PDB file of C-alpha atoms in Angstrom:
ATOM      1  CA  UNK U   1     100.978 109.770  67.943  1.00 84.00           C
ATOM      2  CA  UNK U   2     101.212 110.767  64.594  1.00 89.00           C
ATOM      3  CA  UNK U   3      97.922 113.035  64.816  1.00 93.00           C
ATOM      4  CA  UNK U   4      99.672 114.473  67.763  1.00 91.00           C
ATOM      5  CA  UNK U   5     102.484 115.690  65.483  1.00 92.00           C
ATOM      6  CA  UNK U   6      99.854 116.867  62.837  1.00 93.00           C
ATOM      7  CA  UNK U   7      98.476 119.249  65.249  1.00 94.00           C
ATOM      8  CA  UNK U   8     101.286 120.549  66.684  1.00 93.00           C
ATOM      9  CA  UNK U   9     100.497 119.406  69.647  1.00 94.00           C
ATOM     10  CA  UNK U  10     103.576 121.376  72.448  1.00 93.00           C
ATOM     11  CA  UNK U  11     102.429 119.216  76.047  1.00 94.00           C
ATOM     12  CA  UNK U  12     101.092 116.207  76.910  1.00 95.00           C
ATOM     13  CA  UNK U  13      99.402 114.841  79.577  1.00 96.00           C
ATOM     14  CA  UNK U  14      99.020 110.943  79.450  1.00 95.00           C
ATOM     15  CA  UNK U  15      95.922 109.645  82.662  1.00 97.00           C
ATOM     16  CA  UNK U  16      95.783 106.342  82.369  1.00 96.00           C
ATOM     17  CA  UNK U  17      91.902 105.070  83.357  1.00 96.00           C
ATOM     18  CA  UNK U  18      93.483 102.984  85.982  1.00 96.00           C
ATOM     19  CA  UNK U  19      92.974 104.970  89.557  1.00 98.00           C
ATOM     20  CA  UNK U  20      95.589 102.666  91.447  1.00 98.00           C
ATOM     21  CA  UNK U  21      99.262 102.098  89.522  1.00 98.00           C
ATOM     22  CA  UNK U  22     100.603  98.392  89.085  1.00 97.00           C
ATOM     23  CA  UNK U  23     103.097  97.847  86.767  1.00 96.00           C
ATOM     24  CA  UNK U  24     100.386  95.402  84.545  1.00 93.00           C
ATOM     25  CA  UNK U  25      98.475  98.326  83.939  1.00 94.00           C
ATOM     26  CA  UNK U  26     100.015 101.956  83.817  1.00 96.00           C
ATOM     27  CA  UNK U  27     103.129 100.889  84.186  1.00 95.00           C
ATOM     28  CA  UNK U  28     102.995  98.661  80.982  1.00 94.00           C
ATOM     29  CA  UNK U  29     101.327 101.797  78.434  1.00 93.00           C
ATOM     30  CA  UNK U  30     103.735 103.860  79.968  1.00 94.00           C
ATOM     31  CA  UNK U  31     106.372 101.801  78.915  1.00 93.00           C
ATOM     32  CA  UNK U  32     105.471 101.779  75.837  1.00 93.00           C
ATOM     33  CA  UNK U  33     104.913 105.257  75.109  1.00 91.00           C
ATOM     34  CA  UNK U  34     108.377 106.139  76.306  1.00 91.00           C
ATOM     35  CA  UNK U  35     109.420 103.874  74.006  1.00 92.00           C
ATOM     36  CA  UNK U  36     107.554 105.191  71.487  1.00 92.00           C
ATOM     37  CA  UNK U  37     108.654 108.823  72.205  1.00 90.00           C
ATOM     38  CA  UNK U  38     112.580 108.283  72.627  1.00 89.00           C
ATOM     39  CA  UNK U  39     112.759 106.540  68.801  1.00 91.00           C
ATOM     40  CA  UNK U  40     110.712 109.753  67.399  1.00 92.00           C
ATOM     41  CA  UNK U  41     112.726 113.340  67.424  1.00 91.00           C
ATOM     42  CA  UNK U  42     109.882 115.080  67.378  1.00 91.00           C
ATOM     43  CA  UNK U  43     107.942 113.223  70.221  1.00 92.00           C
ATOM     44  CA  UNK U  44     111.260 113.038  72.288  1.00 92.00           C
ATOM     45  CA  UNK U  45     111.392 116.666  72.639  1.00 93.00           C
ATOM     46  CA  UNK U  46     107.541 117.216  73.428  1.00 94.00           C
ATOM     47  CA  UNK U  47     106.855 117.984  77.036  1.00 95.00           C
ATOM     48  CA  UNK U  48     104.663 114.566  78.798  1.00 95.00           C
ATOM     49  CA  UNK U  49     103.581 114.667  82.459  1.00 96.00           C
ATOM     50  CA  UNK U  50     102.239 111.241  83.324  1.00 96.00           C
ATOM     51  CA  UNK U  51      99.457 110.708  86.054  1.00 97.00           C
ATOM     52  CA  UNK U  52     100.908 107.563  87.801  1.00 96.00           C
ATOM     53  CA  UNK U  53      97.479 107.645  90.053  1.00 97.00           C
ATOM     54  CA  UNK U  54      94.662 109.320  90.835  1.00 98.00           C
ATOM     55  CA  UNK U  55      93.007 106.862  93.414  1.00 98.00           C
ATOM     56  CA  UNK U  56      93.345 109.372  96.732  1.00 98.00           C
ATOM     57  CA  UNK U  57      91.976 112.898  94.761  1.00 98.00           C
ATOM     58  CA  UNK U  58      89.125 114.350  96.596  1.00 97.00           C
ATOM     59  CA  UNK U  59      86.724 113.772  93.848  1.00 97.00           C
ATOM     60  CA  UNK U  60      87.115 110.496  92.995  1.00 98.00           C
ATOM     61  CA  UNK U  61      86.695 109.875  96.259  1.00 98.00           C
ATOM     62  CA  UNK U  62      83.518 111.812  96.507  1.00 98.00           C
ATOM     63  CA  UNK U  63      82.038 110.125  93.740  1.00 98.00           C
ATOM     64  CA  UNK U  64      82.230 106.917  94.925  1.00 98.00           C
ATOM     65  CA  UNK U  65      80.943 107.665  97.936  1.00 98.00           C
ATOM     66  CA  UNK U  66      78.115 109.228  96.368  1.00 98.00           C
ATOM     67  CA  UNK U  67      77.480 106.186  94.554  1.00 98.00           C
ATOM     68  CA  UNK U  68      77.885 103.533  97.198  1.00 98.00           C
ATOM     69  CA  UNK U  69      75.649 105.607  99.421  1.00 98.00           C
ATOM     70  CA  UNK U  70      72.843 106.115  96.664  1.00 98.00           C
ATOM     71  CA  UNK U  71      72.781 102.119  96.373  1.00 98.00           C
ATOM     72  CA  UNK U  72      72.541 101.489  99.876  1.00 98.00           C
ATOM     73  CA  UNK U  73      68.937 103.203  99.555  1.00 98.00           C
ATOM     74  CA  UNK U  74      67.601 100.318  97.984  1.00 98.00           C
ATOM     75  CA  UNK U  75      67.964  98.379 100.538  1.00 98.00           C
ATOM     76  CA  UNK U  76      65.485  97.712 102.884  1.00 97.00           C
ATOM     77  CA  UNK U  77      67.727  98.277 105.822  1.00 97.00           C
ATOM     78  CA  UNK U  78      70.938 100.227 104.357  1.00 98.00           C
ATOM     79  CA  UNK U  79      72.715  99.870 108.028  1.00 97.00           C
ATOM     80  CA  UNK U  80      72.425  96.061 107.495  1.00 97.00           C
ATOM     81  CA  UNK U  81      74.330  95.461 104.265  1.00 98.00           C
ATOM     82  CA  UNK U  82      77.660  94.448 103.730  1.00 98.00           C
ATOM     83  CA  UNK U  83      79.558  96.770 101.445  1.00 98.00           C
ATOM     84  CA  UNK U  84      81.783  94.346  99.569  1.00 98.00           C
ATOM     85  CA  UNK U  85      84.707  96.065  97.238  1.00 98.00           C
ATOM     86  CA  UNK U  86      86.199  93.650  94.493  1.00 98.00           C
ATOM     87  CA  UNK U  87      89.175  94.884  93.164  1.00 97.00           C
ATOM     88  CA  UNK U  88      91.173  93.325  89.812  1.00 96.00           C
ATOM     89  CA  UNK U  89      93.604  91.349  91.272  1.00 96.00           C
ATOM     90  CA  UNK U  90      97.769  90.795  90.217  1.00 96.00           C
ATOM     91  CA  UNK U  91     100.038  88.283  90.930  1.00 96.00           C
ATOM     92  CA  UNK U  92     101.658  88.007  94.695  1.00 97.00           C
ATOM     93  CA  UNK U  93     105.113  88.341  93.011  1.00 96.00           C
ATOM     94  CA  UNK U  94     104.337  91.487  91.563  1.00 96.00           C
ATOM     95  CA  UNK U  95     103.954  93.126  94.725  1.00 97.00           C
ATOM     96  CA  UNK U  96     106.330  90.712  96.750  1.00 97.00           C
ATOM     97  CA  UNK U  97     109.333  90.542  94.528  1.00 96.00           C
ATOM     98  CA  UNK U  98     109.121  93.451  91.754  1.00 96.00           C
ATOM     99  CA  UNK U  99     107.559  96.254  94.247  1.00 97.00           C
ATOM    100  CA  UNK U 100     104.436  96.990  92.792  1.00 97.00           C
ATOM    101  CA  UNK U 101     102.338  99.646  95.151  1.00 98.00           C
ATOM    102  CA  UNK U 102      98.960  98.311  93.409  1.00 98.00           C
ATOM    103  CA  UNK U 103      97.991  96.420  97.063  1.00 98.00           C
ATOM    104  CA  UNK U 104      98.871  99.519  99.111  1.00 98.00           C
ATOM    105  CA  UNK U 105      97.294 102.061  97.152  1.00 98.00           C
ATOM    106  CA  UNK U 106      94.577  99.768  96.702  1.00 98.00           C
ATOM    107  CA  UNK U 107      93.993  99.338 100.653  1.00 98.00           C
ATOM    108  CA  UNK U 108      94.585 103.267 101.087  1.00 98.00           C
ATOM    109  CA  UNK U 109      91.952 103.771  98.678  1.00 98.00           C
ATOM    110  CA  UNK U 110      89.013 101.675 100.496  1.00 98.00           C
ATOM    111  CA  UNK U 111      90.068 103.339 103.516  1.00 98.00           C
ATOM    112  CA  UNK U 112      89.519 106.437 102.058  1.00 98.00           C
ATOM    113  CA  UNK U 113      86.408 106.049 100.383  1.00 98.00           C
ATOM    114  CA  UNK U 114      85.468 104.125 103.880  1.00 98.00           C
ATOM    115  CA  UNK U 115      86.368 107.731 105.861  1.00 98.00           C
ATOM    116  CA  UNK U 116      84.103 109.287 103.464  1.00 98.00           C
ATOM    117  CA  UNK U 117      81.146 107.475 103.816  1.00 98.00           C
ATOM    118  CA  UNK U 118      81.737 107.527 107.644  1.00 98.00           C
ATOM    119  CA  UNK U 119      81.713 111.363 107.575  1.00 98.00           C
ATOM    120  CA  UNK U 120      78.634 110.551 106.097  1.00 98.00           C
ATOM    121  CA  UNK U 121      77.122 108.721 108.613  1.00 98.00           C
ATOM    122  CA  UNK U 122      77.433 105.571 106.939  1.00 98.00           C
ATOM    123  CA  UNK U 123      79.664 102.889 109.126  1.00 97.00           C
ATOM    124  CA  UNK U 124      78.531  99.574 107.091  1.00 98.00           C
ATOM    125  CA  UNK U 125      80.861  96.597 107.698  1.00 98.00           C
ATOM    126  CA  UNK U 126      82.901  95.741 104.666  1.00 98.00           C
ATOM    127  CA  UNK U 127      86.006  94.063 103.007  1.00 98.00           C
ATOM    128  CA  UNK U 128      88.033  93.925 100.305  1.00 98.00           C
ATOM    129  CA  UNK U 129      88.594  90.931  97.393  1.00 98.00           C
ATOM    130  CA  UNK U 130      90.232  90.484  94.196  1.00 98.00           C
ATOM    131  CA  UNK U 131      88.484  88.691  91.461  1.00 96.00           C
ATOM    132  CA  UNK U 132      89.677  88.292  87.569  1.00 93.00           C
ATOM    133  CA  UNK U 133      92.536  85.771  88.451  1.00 91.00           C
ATOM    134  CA  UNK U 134      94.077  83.318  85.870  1.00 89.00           C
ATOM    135  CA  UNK U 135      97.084  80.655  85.696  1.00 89.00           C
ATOM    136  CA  UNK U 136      98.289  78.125  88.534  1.00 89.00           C
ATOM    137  CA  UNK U 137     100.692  81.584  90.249  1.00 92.00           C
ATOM    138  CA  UNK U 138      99.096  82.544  93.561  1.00 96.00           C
ATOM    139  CA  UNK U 139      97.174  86.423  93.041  1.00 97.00           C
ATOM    140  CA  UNK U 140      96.312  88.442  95.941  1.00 97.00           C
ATOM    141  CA  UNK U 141      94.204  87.467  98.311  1.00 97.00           C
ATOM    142  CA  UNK U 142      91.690  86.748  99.204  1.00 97.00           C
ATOM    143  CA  UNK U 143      89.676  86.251  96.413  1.00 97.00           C
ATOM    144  CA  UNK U 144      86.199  86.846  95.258  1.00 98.00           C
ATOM    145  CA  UNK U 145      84.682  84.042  94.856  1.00 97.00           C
ATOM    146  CA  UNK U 146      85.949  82.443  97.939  1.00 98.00           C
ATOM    147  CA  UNK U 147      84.779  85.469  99.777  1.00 98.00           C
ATOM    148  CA  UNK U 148      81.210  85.256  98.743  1.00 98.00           C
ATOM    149  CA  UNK U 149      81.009  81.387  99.882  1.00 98.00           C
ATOM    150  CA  UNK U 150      82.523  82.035 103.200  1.00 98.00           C
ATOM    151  CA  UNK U 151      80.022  85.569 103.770  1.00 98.00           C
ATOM    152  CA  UNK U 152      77.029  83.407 102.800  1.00 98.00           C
ATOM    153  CA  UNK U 153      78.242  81.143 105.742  1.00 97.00           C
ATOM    154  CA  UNK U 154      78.485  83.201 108.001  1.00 97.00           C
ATOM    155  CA  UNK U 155      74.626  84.679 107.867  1.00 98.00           C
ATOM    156  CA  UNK U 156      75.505  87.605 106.275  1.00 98.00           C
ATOM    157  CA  UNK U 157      71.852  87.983 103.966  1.00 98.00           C
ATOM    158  CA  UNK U 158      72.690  91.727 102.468  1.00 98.00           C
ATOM    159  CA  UNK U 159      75.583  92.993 100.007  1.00 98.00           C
ATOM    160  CA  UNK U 160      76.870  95.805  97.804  1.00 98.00           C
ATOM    161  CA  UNK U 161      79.873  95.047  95.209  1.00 98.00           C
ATOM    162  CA  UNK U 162      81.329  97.840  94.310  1.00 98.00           C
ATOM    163  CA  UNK U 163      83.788  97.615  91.268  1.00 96.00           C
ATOM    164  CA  UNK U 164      86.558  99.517  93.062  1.00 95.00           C
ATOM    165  CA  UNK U 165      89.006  99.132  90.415  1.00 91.00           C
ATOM    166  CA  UNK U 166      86.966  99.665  87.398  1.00 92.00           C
ATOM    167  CA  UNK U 167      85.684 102.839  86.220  1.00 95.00           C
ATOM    168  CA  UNK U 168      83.768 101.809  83.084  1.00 96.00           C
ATOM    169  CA  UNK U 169      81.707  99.299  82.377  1.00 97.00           C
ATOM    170  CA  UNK U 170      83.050  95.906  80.610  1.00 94.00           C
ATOM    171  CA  UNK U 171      82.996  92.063  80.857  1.00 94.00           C
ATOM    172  CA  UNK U 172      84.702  92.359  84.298  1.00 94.00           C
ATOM    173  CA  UNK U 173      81.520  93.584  85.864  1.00 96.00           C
ATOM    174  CA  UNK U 174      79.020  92.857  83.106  1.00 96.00           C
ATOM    175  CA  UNK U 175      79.656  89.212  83.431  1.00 96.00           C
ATOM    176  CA  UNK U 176      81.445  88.129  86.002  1.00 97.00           C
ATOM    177  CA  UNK U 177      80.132  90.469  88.971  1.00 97.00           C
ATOM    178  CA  UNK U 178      76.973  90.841  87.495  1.00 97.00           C
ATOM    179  CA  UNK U 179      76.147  87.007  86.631  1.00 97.00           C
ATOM    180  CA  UNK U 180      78.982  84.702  87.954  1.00 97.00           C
ATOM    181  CA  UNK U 181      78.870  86.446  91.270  1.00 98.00           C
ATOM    182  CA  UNK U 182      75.684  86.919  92.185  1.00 98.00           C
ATOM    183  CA  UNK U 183      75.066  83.741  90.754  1.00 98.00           C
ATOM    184  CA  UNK U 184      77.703  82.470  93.708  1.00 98.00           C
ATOM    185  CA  UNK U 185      76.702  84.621  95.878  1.00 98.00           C
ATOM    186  CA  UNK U 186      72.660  83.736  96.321  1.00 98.00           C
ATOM    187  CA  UNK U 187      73.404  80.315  95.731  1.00 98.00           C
ATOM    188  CA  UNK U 188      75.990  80.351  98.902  1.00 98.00           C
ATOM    189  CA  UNK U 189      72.849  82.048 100.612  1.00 98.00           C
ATOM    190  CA  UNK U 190      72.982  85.735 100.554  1.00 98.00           C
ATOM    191  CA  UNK U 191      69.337  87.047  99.875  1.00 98.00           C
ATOM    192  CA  UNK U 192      69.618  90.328  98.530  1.00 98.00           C
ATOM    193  CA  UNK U 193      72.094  91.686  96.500  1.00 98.00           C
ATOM    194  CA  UNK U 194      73.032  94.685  94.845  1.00 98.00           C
ATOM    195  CA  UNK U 195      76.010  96.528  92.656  1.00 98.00           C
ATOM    196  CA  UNK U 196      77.016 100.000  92.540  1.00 98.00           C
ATOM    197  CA  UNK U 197      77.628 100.715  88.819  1.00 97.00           C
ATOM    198  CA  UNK U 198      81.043 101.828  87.495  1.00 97.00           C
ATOM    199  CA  UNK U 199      81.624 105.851  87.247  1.00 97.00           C
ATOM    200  CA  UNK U 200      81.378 105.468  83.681  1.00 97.00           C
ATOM    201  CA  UNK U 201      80.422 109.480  82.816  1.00 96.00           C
ATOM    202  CA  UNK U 202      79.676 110.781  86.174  1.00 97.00           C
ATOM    203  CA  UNK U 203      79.833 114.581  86.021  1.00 97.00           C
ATOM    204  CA  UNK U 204      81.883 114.943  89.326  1.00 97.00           C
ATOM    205  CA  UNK U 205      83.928 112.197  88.007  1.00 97.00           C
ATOM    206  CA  UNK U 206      85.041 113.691  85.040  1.00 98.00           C
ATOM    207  CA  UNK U 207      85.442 117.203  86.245  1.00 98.00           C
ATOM    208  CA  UNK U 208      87.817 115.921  88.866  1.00 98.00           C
ATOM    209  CA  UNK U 209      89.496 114.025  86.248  1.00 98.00           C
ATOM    210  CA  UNK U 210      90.077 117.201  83.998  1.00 98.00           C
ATOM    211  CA  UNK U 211      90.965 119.302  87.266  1.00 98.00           C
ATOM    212  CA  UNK U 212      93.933 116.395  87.605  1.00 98.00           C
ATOM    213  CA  UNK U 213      94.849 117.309  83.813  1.00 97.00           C
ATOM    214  CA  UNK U 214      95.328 121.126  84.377  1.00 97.00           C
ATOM    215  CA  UNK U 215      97.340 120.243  87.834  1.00 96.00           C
ATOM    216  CA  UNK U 216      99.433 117.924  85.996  1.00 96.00           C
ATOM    217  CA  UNK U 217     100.365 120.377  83.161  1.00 95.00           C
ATOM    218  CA  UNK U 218     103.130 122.388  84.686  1.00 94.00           C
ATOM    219  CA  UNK U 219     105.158 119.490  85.773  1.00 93.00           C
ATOM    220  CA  UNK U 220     105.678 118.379  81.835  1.00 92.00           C
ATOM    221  CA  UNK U 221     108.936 117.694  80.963  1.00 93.00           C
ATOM    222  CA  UNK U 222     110.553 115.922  77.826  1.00 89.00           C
ATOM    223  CA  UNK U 223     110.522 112.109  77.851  1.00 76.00           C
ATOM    224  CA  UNK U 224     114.311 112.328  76.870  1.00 68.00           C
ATOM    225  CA  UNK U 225     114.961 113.782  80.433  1.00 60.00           C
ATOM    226  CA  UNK U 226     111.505 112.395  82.681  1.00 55.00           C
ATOM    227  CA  UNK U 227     111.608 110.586  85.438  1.00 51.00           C
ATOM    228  CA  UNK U 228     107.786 109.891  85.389  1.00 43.00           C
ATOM    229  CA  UNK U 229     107.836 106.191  85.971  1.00 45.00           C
ATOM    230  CA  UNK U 230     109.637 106.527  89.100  1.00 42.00           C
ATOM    231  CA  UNK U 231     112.160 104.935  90.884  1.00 40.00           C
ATOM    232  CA  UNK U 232     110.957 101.160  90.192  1.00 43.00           C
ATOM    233  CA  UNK U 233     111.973 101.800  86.434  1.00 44.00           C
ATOM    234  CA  UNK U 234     115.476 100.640  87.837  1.00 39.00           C
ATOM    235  CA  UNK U 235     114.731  97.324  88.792  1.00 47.00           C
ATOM    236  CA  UNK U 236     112.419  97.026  85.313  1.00 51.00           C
ATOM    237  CA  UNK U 237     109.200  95.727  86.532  1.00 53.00           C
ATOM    238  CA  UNK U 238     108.102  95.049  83.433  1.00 51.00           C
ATOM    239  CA  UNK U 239     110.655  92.738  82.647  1.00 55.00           C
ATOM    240  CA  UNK U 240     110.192  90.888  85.472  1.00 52.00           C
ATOM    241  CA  UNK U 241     106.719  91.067  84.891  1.00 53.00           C
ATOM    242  CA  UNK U 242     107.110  89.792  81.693  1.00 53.00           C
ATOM    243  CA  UNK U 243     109.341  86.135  82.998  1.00 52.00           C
ATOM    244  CA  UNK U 244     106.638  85.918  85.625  1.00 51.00           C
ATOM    245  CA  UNK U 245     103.842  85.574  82.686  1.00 52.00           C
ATOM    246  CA  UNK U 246     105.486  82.917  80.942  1.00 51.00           C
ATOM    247  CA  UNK U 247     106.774  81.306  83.985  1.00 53.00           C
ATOM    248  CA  UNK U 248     103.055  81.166  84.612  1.00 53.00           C
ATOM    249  CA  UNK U 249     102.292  79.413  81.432  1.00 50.00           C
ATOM    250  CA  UNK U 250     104.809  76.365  81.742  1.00 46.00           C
ATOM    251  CA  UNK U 251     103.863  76.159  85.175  1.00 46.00           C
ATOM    252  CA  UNK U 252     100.151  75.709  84.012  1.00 48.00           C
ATOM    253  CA  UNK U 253     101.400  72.989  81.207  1.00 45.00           C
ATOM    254  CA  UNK U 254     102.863  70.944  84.415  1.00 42.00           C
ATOM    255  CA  UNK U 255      99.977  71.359  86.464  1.00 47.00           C
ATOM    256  CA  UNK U 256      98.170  69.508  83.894  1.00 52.00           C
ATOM    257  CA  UNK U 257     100.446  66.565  83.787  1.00 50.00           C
ATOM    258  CA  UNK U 258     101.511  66.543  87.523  1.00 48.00           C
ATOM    259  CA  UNK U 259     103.929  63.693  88.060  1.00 45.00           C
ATOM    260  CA  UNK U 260     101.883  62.297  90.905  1.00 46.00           C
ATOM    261  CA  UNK U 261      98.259  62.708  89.205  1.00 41.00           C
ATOM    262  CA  UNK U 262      97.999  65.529  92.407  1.00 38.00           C
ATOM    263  CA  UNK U 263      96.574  69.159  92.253  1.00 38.00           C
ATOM    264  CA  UNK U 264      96.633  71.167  95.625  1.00 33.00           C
ATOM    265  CA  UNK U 265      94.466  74.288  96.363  1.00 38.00           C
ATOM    266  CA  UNK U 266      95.629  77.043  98.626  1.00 38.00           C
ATOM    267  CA  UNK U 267      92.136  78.570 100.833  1.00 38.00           C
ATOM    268  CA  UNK U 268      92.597  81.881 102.046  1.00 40.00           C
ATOM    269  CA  UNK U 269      90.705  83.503 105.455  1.00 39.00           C
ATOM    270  CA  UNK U 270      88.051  85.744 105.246  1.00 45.00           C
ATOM    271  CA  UNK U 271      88.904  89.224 106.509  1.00 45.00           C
ATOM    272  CA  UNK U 272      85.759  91.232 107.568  1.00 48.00           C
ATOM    273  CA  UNK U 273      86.426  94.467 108.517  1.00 50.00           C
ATOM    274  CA  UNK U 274      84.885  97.682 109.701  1.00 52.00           C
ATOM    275  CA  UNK U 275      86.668 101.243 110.884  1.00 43.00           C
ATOM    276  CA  UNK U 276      86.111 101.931 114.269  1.00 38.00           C
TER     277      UNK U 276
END
């Protein structure tokens, strides 16, 4: 911020690297840059326009499709593999009980990408799971690693992961898609598998990203006046967010000392789908 000041800098657009909102992720660094913003006079005049999203823009869109269907290629038969999207997951409250459109937008954008692919020619089963989760809370569901099990059992012998949710490469697909996963997943008997890499620097990537820039400049306005959070800023997500964290930790502390010496598990269906 203060480098933004030292070049005189007179509009701002803030894109978050997360394509779907959730108030963990966008919502949170927006948060704090209002913050940061309304306690600086400079800053608190300076025109921002936030990009909440950017999960249903043409391009992204594209270029996931591009990769998905340049994977499938190297696979013996490309009509036979299960195209398996693992998402970063977030706790059930925060979409239950704080309104969080992370799961929606999430859903929207397989669909999407799905469509896409099916223009293509390309009408692969697949499904959706949410891996990365931590604590005794319940997360969405289903999740990953329960998914893989329950595909290996049921025959299926071919699968893509696609990192929907991540757009650069890091531990989250690194290590745990690339080696916990398929680790899981050939052990629970799936013979071939294969991951389409994150976007990382993918030219029609980051031309659609800089296209969203110079839409969102004209919609700028001073952080003393914006609205660019939306409507949930009212019931303070974050907040909640932040008593659902900590609720999370005490409940862990008494899940290791239940009273009865008693730990249940919650299993969750597997949901297969495919767009007809």
């Amino acid at each position: 911020m203060i480098q933004i000041k030292r070049d005189r800098i007179t509009r701002l657009v803030v894109l978050p690297l997360y394509p779907q909102f959730s108030i963990s992720t966008t919502g949170s660094s927006i948060r704090v840059l209002q913050g940061i913003c309304r306690e600086d006079a400079y800053l608190s005049k300076l025109p921002v326009s936030i990009i909440r999203s950017w999960y249903q823009r043409e391009g992204y869109i594209n270029s996931m499709a591009d990769l998905i269907q340049k994977e499938l290629e190297n696979f013996s038969r490309p009509d036979e593999v299960m195209i398996f999207f693992s998402a970063h997951g977030v706790p059930v409250s925060y979409v239950e009980d704080a309104g969080d459109p992370y799961k929606d937008q999430m859903e929207e954008c397989i669909y999407l990408i799905m469509q896409n692919l099916k223009d293509r020619g390309i009408d692969n089963y697949h499904t959706l799971a949410y891996q990365s989760r931590v604590g005794p809370v319940q997360w969405l569901k289903p999740y990953t690693d329960e998914v893989l099990v329950e595909l290996g059992k049921k025959g299926v012998k071919n699968l893509l992961a696609v990192p929907v949710s991540f757009v650069s490469e890091h531990i989250e697909t690194l290590e745990e898609i690339d080696m916990e996963y398929k680790h899981l997943a050939l052990e629970s008997g799936i013979e071939n598998w294969g991951r389409v890499p994150a976007l990382n620097c993918t030219s029609s990537f980051i031309s659609d990203l800089a296209d969203a820039v110079i839409d969102a400049l004209p919609s700028a306005m001073a952080m003393s006046t914006s609205r660019n959070i939306s409507e949930e800023d009212e019931h303070d997500p974050m907040e909640y967010a932040i008593k659902v964290f900590f609720g999370s930790i005490l409940a862990f502390v008494l899940a290791l000392f239940p009273k009865n010496g008693t730990r249940i598990q919650e299993s969750s269906p597997l949901k297969v789908k495919k767009e007809l």
